[in-house]
GROMACS .gro file of C-alpha atoms in nm:
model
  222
    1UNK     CA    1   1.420  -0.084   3.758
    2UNK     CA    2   1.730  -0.132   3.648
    3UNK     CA    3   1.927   0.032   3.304
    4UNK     CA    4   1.882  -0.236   3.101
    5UNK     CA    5   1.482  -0.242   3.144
    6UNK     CA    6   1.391   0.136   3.077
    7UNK     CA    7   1.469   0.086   2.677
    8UNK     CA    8   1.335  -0.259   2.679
    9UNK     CA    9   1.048  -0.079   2.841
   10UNK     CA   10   1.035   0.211   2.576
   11UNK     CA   11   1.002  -0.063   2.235
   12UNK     CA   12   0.735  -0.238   2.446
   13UNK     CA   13   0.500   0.091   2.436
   14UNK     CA   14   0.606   0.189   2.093
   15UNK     CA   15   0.496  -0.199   2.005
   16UNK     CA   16   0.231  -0.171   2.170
   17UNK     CA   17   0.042   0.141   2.081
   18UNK     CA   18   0.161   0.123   1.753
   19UNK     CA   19   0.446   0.450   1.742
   20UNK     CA   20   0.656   0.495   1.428
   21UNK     CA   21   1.032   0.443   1.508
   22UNK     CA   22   1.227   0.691   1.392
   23UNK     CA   23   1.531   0.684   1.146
   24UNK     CA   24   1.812   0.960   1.180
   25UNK     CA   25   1.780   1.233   0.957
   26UNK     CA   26   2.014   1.206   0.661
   27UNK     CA   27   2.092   1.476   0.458
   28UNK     CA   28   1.973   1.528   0.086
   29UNK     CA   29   2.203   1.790  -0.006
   30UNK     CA   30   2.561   1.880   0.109
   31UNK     CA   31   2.547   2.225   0.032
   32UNK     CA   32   2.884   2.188  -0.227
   33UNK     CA   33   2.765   1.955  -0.475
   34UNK     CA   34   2.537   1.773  -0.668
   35UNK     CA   35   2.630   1.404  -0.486
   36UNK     CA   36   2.298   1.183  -0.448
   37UNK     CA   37   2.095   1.356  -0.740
   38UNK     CA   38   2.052   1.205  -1.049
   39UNK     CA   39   1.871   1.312  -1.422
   40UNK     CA   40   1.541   1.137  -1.485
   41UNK     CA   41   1.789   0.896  -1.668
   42UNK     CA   42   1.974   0.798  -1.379
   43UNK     CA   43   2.290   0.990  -1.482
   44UNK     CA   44   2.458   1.286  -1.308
   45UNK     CA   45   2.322   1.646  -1.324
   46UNK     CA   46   2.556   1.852  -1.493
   47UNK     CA   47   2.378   2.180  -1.632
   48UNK     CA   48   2.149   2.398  -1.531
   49UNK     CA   49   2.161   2.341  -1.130
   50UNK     CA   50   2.418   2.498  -0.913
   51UNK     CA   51   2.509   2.424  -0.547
   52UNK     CA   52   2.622   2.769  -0.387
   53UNK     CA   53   2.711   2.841  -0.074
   54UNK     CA   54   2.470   2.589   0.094
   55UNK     CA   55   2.167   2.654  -0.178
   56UNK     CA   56   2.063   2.429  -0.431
   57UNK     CA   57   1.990   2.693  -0.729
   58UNK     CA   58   1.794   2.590  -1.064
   59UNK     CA   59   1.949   2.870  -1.211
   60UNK     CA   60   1.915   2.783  -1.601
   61UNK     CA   61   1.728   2.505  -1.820
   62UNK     CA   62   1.858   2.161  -1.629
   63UNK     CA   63   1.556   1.959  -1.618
   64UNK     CA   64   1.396   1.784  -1.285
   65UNK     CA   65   1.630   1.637  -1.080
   66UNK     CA   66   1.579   1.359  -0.850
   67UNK     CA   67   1.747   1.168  -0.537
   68UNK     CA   68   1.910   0.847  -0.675
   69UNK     CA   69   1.736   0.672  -0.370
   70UNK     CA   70   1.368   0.565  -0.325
   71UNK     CA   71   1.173   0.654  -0.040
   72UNK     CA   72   0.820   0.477   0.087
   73UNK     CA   73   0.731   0.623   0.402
   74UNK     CA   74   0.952   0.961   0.501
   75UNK     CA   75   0.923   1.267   0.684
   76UNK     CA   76   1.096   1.586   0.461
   77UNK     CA   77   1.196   1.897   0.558
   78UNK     CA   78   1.319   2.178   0.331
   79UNK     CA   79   1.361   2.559   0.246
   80UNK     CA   80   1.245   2.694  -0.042
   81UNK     CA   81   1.171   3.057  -0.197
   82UNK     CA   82   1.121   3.145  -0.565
   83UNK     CA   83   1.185   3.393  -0.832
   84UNK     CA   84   0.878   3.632  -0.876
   85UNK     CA   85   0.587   3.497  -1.101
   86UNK     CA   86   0.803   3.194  -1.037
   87UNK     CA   87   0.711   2.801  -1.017
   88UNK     CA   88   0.862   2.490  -0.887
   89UNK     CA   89   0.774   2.167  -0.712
   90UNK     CA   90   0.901   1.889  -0.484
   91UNK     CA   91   0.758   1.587  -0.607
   92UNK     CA   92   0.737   1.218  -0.392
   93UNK     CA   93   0.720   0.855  -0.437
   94UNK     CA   94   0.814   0.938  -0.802
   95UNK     CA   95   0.736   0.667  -1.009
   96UNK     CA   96   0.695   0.534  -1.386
   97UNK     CA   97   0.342   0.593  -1.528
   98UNK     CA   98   0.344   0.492  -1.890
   99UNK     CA   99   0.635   0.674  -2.047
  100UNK     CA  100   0.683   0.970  -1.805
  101UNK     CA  101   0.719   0.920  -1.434
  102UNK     CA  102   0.503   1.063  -1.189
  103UNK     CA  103   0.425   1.155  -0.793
  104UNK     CA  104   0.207   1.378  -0.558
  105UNK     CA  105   0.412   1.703  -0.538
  106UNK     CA  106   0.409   2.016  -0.292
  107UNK     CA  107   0.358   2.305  -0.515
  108UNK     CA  108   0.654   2.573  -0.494
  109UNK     CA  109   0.494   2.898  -0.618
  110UNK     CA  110   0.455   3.257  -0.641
  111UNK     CA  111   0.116   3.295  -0.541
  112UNK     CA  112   0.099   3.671  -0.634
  113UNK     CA  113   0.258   3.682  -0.962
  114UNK     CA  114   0.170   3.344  -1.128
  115UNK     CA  115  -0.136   3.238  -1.307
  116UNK     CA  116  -0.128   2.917  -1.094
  117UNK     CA  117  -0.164   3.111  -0.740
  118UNK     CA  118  -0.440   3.278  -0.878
  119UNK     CA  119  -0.716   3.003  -0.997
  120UNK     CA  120  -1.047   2.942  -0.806
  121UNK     CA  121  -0.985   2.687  -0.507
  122UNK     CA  122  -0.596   2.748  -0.425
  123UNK     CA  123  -0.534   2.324  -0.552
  124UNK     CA  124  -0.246   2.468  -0.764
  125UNK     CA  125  -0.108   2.732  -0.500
  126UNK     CA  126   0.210   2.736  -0.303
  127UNK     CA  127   0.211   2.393  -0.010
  128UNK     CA  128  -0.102   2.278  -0.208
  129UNK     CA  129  -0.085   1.879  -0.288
  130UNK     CA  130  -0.067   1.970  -0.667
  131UNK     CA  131  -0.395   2.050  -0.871
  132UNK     CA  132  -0.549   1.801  -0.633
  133UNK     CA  133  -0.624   1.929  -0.266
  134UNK     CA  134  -0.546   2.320  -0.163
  135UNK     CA  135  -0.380   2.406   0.157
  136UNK     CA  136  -0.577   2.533   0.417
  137UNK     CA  137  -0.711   2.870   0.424
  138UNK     CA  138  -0.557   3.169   0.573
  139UNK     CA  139  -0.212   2.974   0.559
  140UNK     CA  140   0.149   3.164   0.591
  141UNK     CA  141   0.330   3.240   0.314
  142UNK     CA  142   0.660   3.392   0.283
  143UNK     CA  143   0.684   3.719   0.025
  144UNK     CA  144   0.853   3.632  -0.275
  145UNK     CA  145   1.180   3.606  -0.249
  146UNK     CA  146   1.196   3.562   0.104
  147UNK     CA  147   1.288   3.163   0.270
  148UNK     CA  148   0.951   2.956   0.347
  149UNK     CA  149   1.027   2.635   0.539
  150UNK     CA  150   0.819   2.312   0.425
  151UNK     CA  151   0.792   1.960   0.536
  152UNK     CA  152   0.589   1.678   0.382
  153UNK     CA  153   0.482   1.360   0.601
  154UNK     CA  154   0.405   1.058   0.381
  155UNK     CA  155   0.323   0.745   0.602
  156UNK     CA  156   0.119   0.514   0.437
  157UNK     CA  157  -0.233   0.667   0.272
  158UNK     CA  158  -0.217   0.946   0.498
  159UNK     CA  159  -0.036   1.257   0.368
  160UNK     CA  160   0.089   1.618   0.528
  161UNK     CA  161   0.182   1.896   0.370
  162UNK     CA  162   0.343   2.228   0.660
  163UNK     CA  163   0.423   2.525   0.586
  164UNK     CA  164   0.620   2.795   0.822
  165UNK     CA  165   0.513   2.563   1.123
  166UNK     CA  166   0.166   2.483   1.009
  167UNK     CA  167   0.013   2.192   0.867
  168UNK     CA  168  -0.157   2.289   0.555
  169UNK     CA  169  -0.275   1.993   0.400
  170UNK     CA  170  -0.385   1.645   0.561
  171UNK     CA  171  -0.489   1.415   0.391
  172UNK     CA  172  -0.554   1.004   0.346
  173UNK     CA  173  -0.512   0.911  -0.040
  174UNK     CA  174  -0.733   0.620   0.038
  175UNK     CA  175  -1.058   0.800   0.177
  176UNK     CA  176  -1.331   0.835  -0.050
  177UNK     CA  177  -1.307   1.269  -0.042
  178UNK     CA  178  -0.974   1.216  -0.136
  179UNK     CA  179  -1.092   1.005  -0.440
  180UNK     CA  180  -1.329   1.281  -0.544
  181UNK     CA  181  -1.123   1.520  -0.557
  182UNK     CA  182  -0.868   1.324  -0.741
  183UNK     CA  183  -1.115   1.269  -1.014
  184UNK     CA  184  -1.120   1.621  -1.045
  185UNK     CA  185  -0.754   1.651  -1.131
  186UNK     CA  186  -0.539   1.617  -1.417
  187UNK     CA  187  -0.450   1.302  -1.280
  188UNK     CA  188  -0.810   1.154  -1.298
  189UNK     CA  189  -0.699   0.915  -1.606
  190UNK     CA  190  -0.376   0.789  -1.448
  191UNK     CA  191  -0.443   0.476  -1.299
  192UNK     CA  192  -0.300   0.368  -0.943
  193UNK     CA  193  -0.203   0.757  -0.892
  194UNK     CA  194  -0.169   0.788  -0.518
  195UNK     CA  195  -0.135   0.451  -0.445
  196UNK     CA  196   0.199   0.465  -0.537
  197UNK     CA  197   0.382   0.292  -0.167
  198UNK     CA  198   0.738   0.455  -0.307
  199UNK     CA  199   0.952   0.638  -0.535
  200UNK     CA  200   1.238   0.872  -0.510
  201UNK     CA  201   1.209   1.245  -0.457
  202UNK     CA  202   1.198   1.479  -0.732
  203UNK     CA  203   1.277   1.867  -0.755
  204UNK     CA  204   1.110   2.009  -1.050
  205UNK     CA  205   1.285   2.260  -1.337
  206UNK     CA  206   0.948   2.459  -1.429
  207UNK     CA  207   1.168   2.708  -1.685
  208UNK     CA  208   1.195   2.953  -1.371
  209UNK     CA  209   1.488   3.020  -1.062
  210UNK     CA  210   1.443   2.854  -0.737
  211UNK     CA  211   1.638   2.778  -0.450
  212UNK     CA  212   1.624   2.515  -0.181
  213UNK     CA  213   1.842   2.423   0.129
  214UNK     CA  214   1.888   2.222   0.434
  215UNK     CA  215   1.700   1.931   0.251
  216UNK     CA  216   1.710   1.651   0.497
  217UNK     CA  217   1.517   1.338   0.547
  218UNK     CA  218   1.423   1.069   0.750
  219UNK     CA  219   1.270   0.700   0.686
  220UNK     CA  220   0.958   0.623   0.880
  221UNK     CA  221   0.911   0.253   1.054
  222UNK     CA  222   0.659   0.055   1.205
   0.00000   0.00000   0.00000
């Protein structure tokens, strides 16, 4: 076998078992500026958010903040920690619902010190898919203040939330337990909520201090 034939040979399995080809991961966030994020408006963020030394801070009132590119399917990877009896969120496929715009987000929390970590069911803890599934029992979360890593998988209807190296939440938005417990939610009037195929990425301003780095992406293929 010649050179030429062992890549020719690698896209025929991916082909033909059906393997996701994989973009390069392309950073979110320089770690200097505010480059690539954009106001709900489409305009640049100038209040509120600070880049320092590598960290993306929502240090005062700013409002959500969001990547001026849409994403459909996408593997994420961040860092986050919070402020104690803090909240936060990374929201995806962000889009327009009515008048406000909307996505499934990973919920960035205090578990110990806000009212949120502490309801019946964990659906509004930290890695939870947002007031509509709960991470998994027993999962590993950082003390407050300390870094947690996270990464959300989004590849079609099926849906992964990890945290610190384990997958907390998996999940296809078009099963019917899915459904259920959508109808549960906040969200249960909103219709089409999941079956969003894209939107851009959102960091949420909840009114308390977060931090995030090394923010990267990558686009997911057939």
């Amino acid at each position: 076998m010649n050179r030429m034939t062992v890549p020719c040979v690698l896209l025929g399995l991916v082909a033909s078992f059906g393997l996701a080809a994989e973009e390069p991961w392309v950073s979110l966030f320089d770690g200097k500026s505010l480059d690539g994020w954009t106001t709900a408006a489409g305009k640049g963020v100038t209040a509120g958010w600070q880049a320092e030394d590598g960290v993306l801070h929502r240090a005062a009132k700013g409002g959500d903040i969001y990547t001026a590119k849409e994403y459909g399917d996408f593997e994420l990877q961040f860092e986050w920690k919070i402020s104690p009896k803090g909240n936060s969120g990374v929201k995806y496929r962000v889009t327009k619902f009515g008048n406000g715009l909307l996505g499934m987000e990973y919920q960035v929390l205090d578990d110990g010190g806000h009212a949120d970590g502490k309801k019946p069911g964990g659906k509004n803890s930290a890695a939870s898919m947002y007031d509509i599934i709960p991470p998994n029992a027993g999962k590993k979360l950082k003390p407050v203040g300390e870094w947690n890593t996270a990464r959300i998988v989004a590849k079609g209807t099926k849906i992964e939330h990890w945290l610190n190296d384990e997958k907390v939440v998996d999940v296809d938005t078009a099963s019917e337990s899915f459904q259920q417990a959508l109808a549960k939610s906040k969200f249960a009037r909103t219709k089409g909520f999941s079956q969003q195929t894209g939107g851009r990425i959102m960091i949420q301003d909840h009114g308390n201090e977060a931090w995030f780095r090394n923010i990267k992406i990558r686009e997911l293929k057939q």
